[in-house]
Short mmCIF file of C-alpha atoms in Angstrom, two decimals:
data_model
loop_
_atom_site.label_atom_id
_atom_site.label_comp_id
_atom_site.label_asym_id
_atom_site.label_seq_id
_atom_site.Cartn_x
_atom_site.Cartn_y
_atom_site.Cartn_z
CA MET A 1 -25.34 -30.23 1.83
CA ARG A 2 -25.96 -30.33 5.58
CA THR A 3 -23.49 -28.31 7.62
CA GLY A 4 -22.77 -27.54 11.25
CA TRP A 5 -25.40 -28.26 13.84
CA ARG A 6 -27.92 -29.54 11.29
CA LYS A 7 -25.59 -32.34 10.28
CA VAL A 8 -24.88 -33.22 13.92
CA ALA A 9 -28.58 -33.18 14.82
CA HIS A 10 -29.47 -35.31 11.81
CA ARG A 11 -26.85 -37.92 12.69
CA ALA A 12 -28.10 -37.96 16.29
CA LEU A 13 -31.59 -38.82 15.04
CA GLU A 14 -30.15 -41.65 12.97
CA LEU A 15 -28.12 -43.10 15.84
CA SER A 16 -31.02 -42.83 18.27
CA GLY A 17 -33.45 -44.61 15.96
CA LEU A 18 -35.80 -41.63 15.90
CA ILE A 19 -35.19 -41.09 12.20
CA GLY A 20 -37.35 -44.15 11.47
CA PRO A 21 -40.65 -42.70 12.76
CA LEU A 22 -39.86 -39.35 11.15
CA HIS A 23 -39.17 -40.97 7.78
CA ARG A 24 -42.37 -43.05 7.98
CA ALA A 25 -44.38 -39.94 8.82
CA GLN A 26 -42.97 -38.23 5.74
CA GLU A 27 -43.96 -41.24 3.61
CA ARG A 28 -47.51 -41.05 4.98
CA ARG A 29 -47.71 -37.37 4.04
CA LEU A 30 -46.53 -38.14 0.52
CA ALA A 31 -49.15 -40.87 0.20
CA GLN A 32 -51.88 -38.35 1.03
CA ALA A 33 -50.89 -35.97 -1.77
CA ASP A 34 -53.50 -35.15 -4.38
CA VAL A 35 -52.75 -37.00 -7.63
CA GLU A 36 -54.52 -37.25 -10.94
CA ALA A 37 -56.45 -40.48 -11.46
CA PHE A 38 -54.79 -42.90 -13.86
CA ASP A 39 -55.59 -46.39 -15.14
CA ASP A 40 -53.31 -48.46 -17.38
CA GLY A 41 -55.55 -51.53 -17.32
CA ARG A 42 -53.44 -53.42 -14.77
CA PRO A 43 -53.76 -53.79 -11.00
CA LEU A 44 -52.41 -50.66 -9.32
CA PRO A 45 -51.19 -50.71 -5.70
CA PRO A 46 -52.49 -48.10 -3.26
CA ALA A 47 -50.68 -44.79 -2.88
CA GLU A 48 -49.00 -45.72 0.41
CA LEU A 49 -47.30 -48.70 -1.24
CA ARG A 50 -46.30 -46.68 -4.30
CA VAL A 51 -44.58 -44.20 -1.99
CA LEU A 52 -42.66 -46.98 -0.24
CA VAL A 53 -41.01 -48.08 -3.48
CA GLY A 54 -40.71 -44.85 -5.43
CA GLY A 55 -41.03 -41.97 -2.98
CA ALA A 56 -44.06 -40.61 -4.87
CA ALA A 57 -47.77 -41.36 -5.00
CA ASP A 58 -48.29 -40.41 -8.66
CA PRO A 59 -49.84 -43.46 -10.39
CA LYS A 60 -48.91 -42.23 -13.86
CA TRP A 61 -45.24 -42.06 -12.90
CA PHE A 62 -45.48 -45.50 -11.27
CA SER A 63 -46.92 -46.99 -14.45
CA HIS A 64 -44.72 -45.24 -17.02
CA SER A 65 -41.44 -45.65 -15.13
CA GLY A 66 -42.19 -49.29 -14.39
CA ARG A 67 -42.92 -50.04 -18.00
CA ALA A 68 -39.80 -48.21 -19.19
CA ASP A 69 -37.57 -50.08 -16.75
CA ALA A 70 -39.21 -53.39 -17.65
CA GLU A 71 -38.57 -52.78 -21.34
CA ARG A 72 -34.98 -51.79 -20.55
CA PHE A 73 -34.36 -55.08 -18.72
CA MET A 74 -36.13 -57.16 -21.36
CA ASP A 75 -34.19 -55.49 -24.17
CA LEU A 76 -30.89 -56.15 -22.40
CA ALA A 77 -31.81 -59.76 -21.72
CA ARG A 78 -32.74 -60.24 -25.37
CA ARG A 79 -29.49 -58.60 -26.45
CA HIS A 80 -27.53 -61.07 -24.33
CA GLY A 81 -29.38 -64.18 -25.47
CA SER A 82 -31.91 -64.62 -22.63
CA PRO A 83 -35.26 -63.25 -23.83
CA PHE A 84 -37.96 -63.16 -21.17
CA GLU A 85 -40.48 -64.78 -23.49
CA SER A 86 -38.41 -67.94 -24.07
CA GLY A 87 -39.50 -70.11 -21.15
CA LEU A 88 -36.89 -69.01 -18.59
CA SER A 89 -36.96 -68.85 -14.81
CA VAL A 90 -36.80 -65.17 -13.82
CA TRP A 91 -36.25 -63.64 -10.37
CA ASP A 92 -37.20 -60.01 -9.62
CA LEU A 93 -35.06 -59.29 -6.55
CA GLY A 94 -36.52 -56.32 -4.67
CA CYS A 95 -39.82 -56.42 -6.53
CA GLY A 96 -41.51 -53.89 -4.23
CA CYS A 97 -45.22 -53.64 -5.07
CA GLY A 98 -44.67 -54.75 -8.66
CA ARG A 99 -43.67 -51.53 -10.39
CA ILE A 100 -41.67 -53.56 -12.91
CA ALA A 101 -43.21 -57.01 -12.35
CA ARG A 102 -46.60 -55.75 -13.58
CA TRP A 103 -44.98 -55.68 -17.03
CA THR A 104 -42.40 -58.48 -16.91
CA ALA A 105 -44.28 -61.29 -15.14
CA PRO A 106 -46.97 -61.68 -17.85
CA VAL A 107 -44.29 -61.84 -20.56
CA VAL A 108 -42.34 -64.54 -18.69
CA LEU A 109 -45.41 -66.61 -17.84
CA ASN A 110 -46.99 -66.32 -21.29
CA GLY A 111 -43.72 -67.64 -22.71
CA GLY A 112 -43.90 -70.73 -20.51
CA GLY A 113 -41.36 -69.58 -17.95
CA ALA A 114 -41.48 -69.22 -14.16
CA PHE A 115 -41.53 -65.83 -12.43
CA ARG A 116 -40.62 -65.12 -8.83
CA GLY A 117 -40.53 -61.79 -7.02
CA THR A 118 -39.11 -61.15 -3.56
CA ASP A 119 -38.79 -58.12 -1.29
CA ILE A 120 -37.87 -57.40 2.33
CA ASN A 121 -41.22 -55.71 3.01
CA PRO A 122 -44.00 -58.26 3.64
CA ARG A 123 -46.75 -55.74 2.84
CA LEU A 124 -45.35 -55.28 -0.66
CA VAL A 125 -45.05 -58.96 -1.53
CA GLU A 126 -48.47 -59.68 -0.03
CA TRP A 127 -50.00 -57.14 -2.37
CA CYS A 128 -48.13 -58.60 -5.36
CA ALA A 129 -49.19 -62.15 -4.46
CA ALA A 130 -52.83 -61.07 -4.27
CA HIS A 131 -52.92 -59.03 -7.50
CA LEU A 132 -50.15 -60.01 -9.93
CA PRO A 133 -49.27 -63.20 -11.80
CA GLY A 134 -46.22 -65.10 -10.56
CA SER A 135 -44.92 -66.24 -7.18
CA TYR A 136 -44.03 -63.67 -4.50
CA ARG A 137 -42.30 -64.14 -1.16
CA ARG A 138 -40.39 -62.14 1.40
CA ASN A 139 -36.59 -62.18 1.39
CA PRO A 140 -34.38 -61.20 4.34
CA LEU A 141 -32.28 -58.04 4.39
CA LYS A 142 -29.19 -60.22 4.16
CA PRO A 143 -28.79 -63.43 2.15
CA PRO A 144 -29.27 -66.29 1.74
CA SER A 145 -32.60 -66.44 -0.03
CA ASP A 146 -34.66 -69.63 -0.05
CA LEU A 147 -33.83 -70.32 -3.71
CA ALA A 148 -31.98 -73.50 -4.60
CA PRO A 149 -28.46 -73.28 -6.04
CA GLU A 150 -28.31 -72.94 -9.83
CA SER A 151 -32.10 -72.68 -10.13
CA ILE A 152 -32.58 -69.31 -11.89
CA GLU A 153 -31.74 -68.28 -15.44
CA VAL A 154 -32.31 -64.51 -15.26
CA ILE A 155 -32.19 -62.11 -12.32
CA TYR A 156 -32.93 -58.41 -12.36
CA ALA A 157 -32.60 -56.09 -9.39
CA TYR A 158 -33.65 -52.47 -9.80
CA SER A 159 -32.39 -50.07 -7.11
CA VAL A 160 -31.58 -52.79 -4.57
CA LEU A 161 -27.85 -52.25 -4.08
CA THR A 162 -28.59 -48.51 -3.98
CA HIS A 163 -30.05 -48.87 -0.47
CA LEU A 164 -27.50 -51.24 1.11
CA ARG A 165 -24.19 -50.97 2.89
CA GLU A 166 -21.17 -52.37 1.09
CA GLY A 167 -20.99 -55.68 2.94
CA VAL A 168 -24.64 -56.50 2.28
CA ALA A 169 -24.36 -55.42 -1.35
CA ARG A 170 -21.42 -57.81 -1.80
CA ALA A 171 -23.40 -60.58 -0.13
CA TRP A 172 -26.36 -60.17 -2.50
CA LEU A 173 -24.10 -60.26 -5.55
CA ALA A 174 -22.63 -63.49 -4.20
CA GLU A 175 -26.15 -64.80 -3.66
CA MET A 176 -27.02 -64.03 -7.27
CA ALA A 177 -24.01 -66.06 -8.34
CA ARG A 178 -25.14 -68.93 -6.11
CA VAL A 179 -28.67 -69.20 -7.51
CA LEU A 180 -27.88 -68.52 -11.18
CA LYS A 181 -27.46 -71.45 -13.50
CA PRO A 182 -24.09 -71.52 -15.30
CA GLY A 183 -24.42 -69.06 -18.16
CA GLY A 184 -27.33 -67.32 -16.42
CA LEU A 185 -27.79 -63.56 -16.58
CA ALA A 186 -28.08 -60.93 -13.82
CA MET A 187 -28.97 -57.28 -14.45
CA VAL A 188 -28.31 -54.96 -11.54
CA THR A 189 -28.70 -51.19 -11.26
CA PHE A 190 -26.57 -48.87 -9.12
CA HIS A 191 -25.77 -45.19 -8.57
CA ASP A 192 -22.60 -44.55 -10.60
CA GLU A 193 -20.53 -41.41 -11.12
CA ASP A 194 -22.66 -40.16 -14.01
CA TYR A 195 -25.89 -40.60 -12.05
CA ALA A 196 -24.29 -38.85 -9.07
CA ARG A 197 -23.18 -35.90 -11.21
CA ALA A 198 -26.56 -35.46 -12.90
CA TRP A 199 -29.03 -36.44 -10.19
CA GLY A 200 -27.23 -37.02 -6.93
CA PRO A 201 -27.17 -34.75 -3.88
CA PRO A 202 -24.07 -32.63 -3.26
CA GLU A 203 -22.72 -35.15 -0.73
CA ALA A 204 -22.72 -37.94 -3.32
CA GLN A 205 -21.15 -35.74 -5.97
CA ALA A 206 -18.37 -34.75 -3.58
CA GLN A 207 -17.61 -38.12 -2.01
CA ILE A 208 -18.06 -40.74 -4.72
CA ALA A 209 -14.54 -42.07 -5.40
CA PRO A 210 -13.05 -44.39 -8.05
CA ASP A 211 -12.55 -47.34 -5.68
CA GLY A 212 -14.94 -46.39 -2.91
CA TYR A 213 -18.46 -47.14 -1.75
CA PHE A 214 -20.25 -44.17 -0.23
CA VAL A 215 -23.38 -44.40 1.93
CA LEU A 216 -25.57 -41.34 2.42
CA ASN A 217 -28.04 -41.31 5.35
CA ASP A 218 -26.54 -44.34 7.07
CA ALA A 219 -29.68 -45.70 8.75
CA LEU A 220 -32.78 -47.75 7.86
CA GLU A 221 -30.81 -50.05 5.56
CA GLY A 222 -32.97 -51.46 2.77
CA SER A 223 -35.29 -48.44 2.70
CA ASN A 224 -35.36 -45.42 0.41
CA TYR A 225 -33.96 -43.35 3.26
CA MET A 226 -30.47 -44.78 2.75
CA SER A 227 -28.69 -44.34 -0.58
CA SER A 228 -25.42 -45.93 -1.71
CA TRP A 229 -23.06 -44.73 -4.42
CA THR A 230 -20.12 -46.30 -6.25
CA THR A 231 -18.34 -45.73 -9.53
CA ARG A 232 -18.43 -48.27 -12.33
CA GLN A 233 -14.90 -49.25 -11.38
CA GLY A 234 -15.97 -49.58 -7.76
CA PHE A 235 -18.93 -51.75 -8.75
CA ARG A 236 -16.63 -54.20 -10.54
CA ALA A 237 -14.66 -54.58 -7.32
CA LEU A 238 -17.81 -55.79 -5.52
CA LEU A 239 -18.32 -58.79 -7.80
CA PRO A 240 -17.59 -62.37 -6.79
CA ALA A 241 -15.32 -64.41 -9.05
CA GLN A 242 -18.26 -66.40 -10.46
CA LEU A 243 -19.77 -63.33 -12.16
CA GLU A 244 -18.25 -61.74 -15.24
CA VAL A 245 -19.24 -58.37 -16.67
CA CYS A 246 -20.95 -58.44 -20.07
CA GLU A 247 -21.47 -54.69 -20.14
CA ILE A 248 -22.15 -51.72 -17.88
CA ARG A 249 -24.43 -48.98 -19.15
CA PRO A 250 -23.68 -45.67 -17.39
CA GLY A 251 -26.36 -43.73 -15.58
CA GLN A 252 -28.20 -41.41 -17.92
CA LEU A 253 -27.48 -37.70 -17.85
CA ASP A 254 -30.73 -36.63 -19.51
CA ALA A 255 -33.10 -38.71 -17.36
CA PRO A 256 -32.86 -40.21 -13.86
CA VAL A 257 -31.99 -43.74 -15.03
CA GLN A 258 -29.46 -45.62 -12.93
CA ALA A 259 -26.40 -47.42 -14.30
CA ILE A 260 -27.11 -51.03 -15.26
CA ALA A 261 -24.56 -53.86 -15.04
CA VAL A 262 -25.22 -56.97 -17.11
CA LEU A 263 -23.47 -59.93 -15.52
CA ARG A 264 -23.09 -63.57 -16.50
CA ARG A 265 -22.50 -66.58 -14.27
CA ARG A 266 -19.32 -68.22 -15.43
CA THR A 267 -19.68 -71.76 -16.75
CA VAL A 268 -16.42 -72.98 -15.18
#
């Protein structure tokens, strides 16, 4: 935990805007790290893009974690009656450079469905559009998206709310409700109390509260620099009336896997 002058100096960098260049320089250093070559048979983004979405250049981690998260989403969708391979329209909100889409898009498209990925970083969606199946476009930091109302059947968003302030997080949940067809499914990850206890920094462990929404490193919203934390009870309080909770799986204590909320757009 930062204390004394270090905390004051850090906040001064955030308020001045100087934290941005420093954070980007750190990302460049991470991208230059020596990593073992790895090939999973699918297009792999360059190290600098892998760092932007995951904070690490390791291609093996990028592949294995992406596949595991893709399978987690697909299993949940199947469990709740919306299998990816059944011709559905699927939106990957915050697709980054395709860590998960590399695995989900082919399943959706091979099943006759439509796949769209969006992200706030144009470099990431440009790479996806050039190398992965599906449609990829930039989305703004704050809604609305360019999707038509009630046009999507399944949405998944991995570690999107975890980098937003509370007002913007609420707005994106409302946007999901707007674009989902009645009965449609949204799967959203967040940093809950279990994830904070097992994997969070001391500040998150100390300040996460039952009804609260805690932001650590309050600058560079939408980037990995900022992290947001809320309990499962607090997450429920963020939801618009149109979304009902099917289930919430707590963050894992034995592996750094975020909590996942499975939500359904109400039919009335």
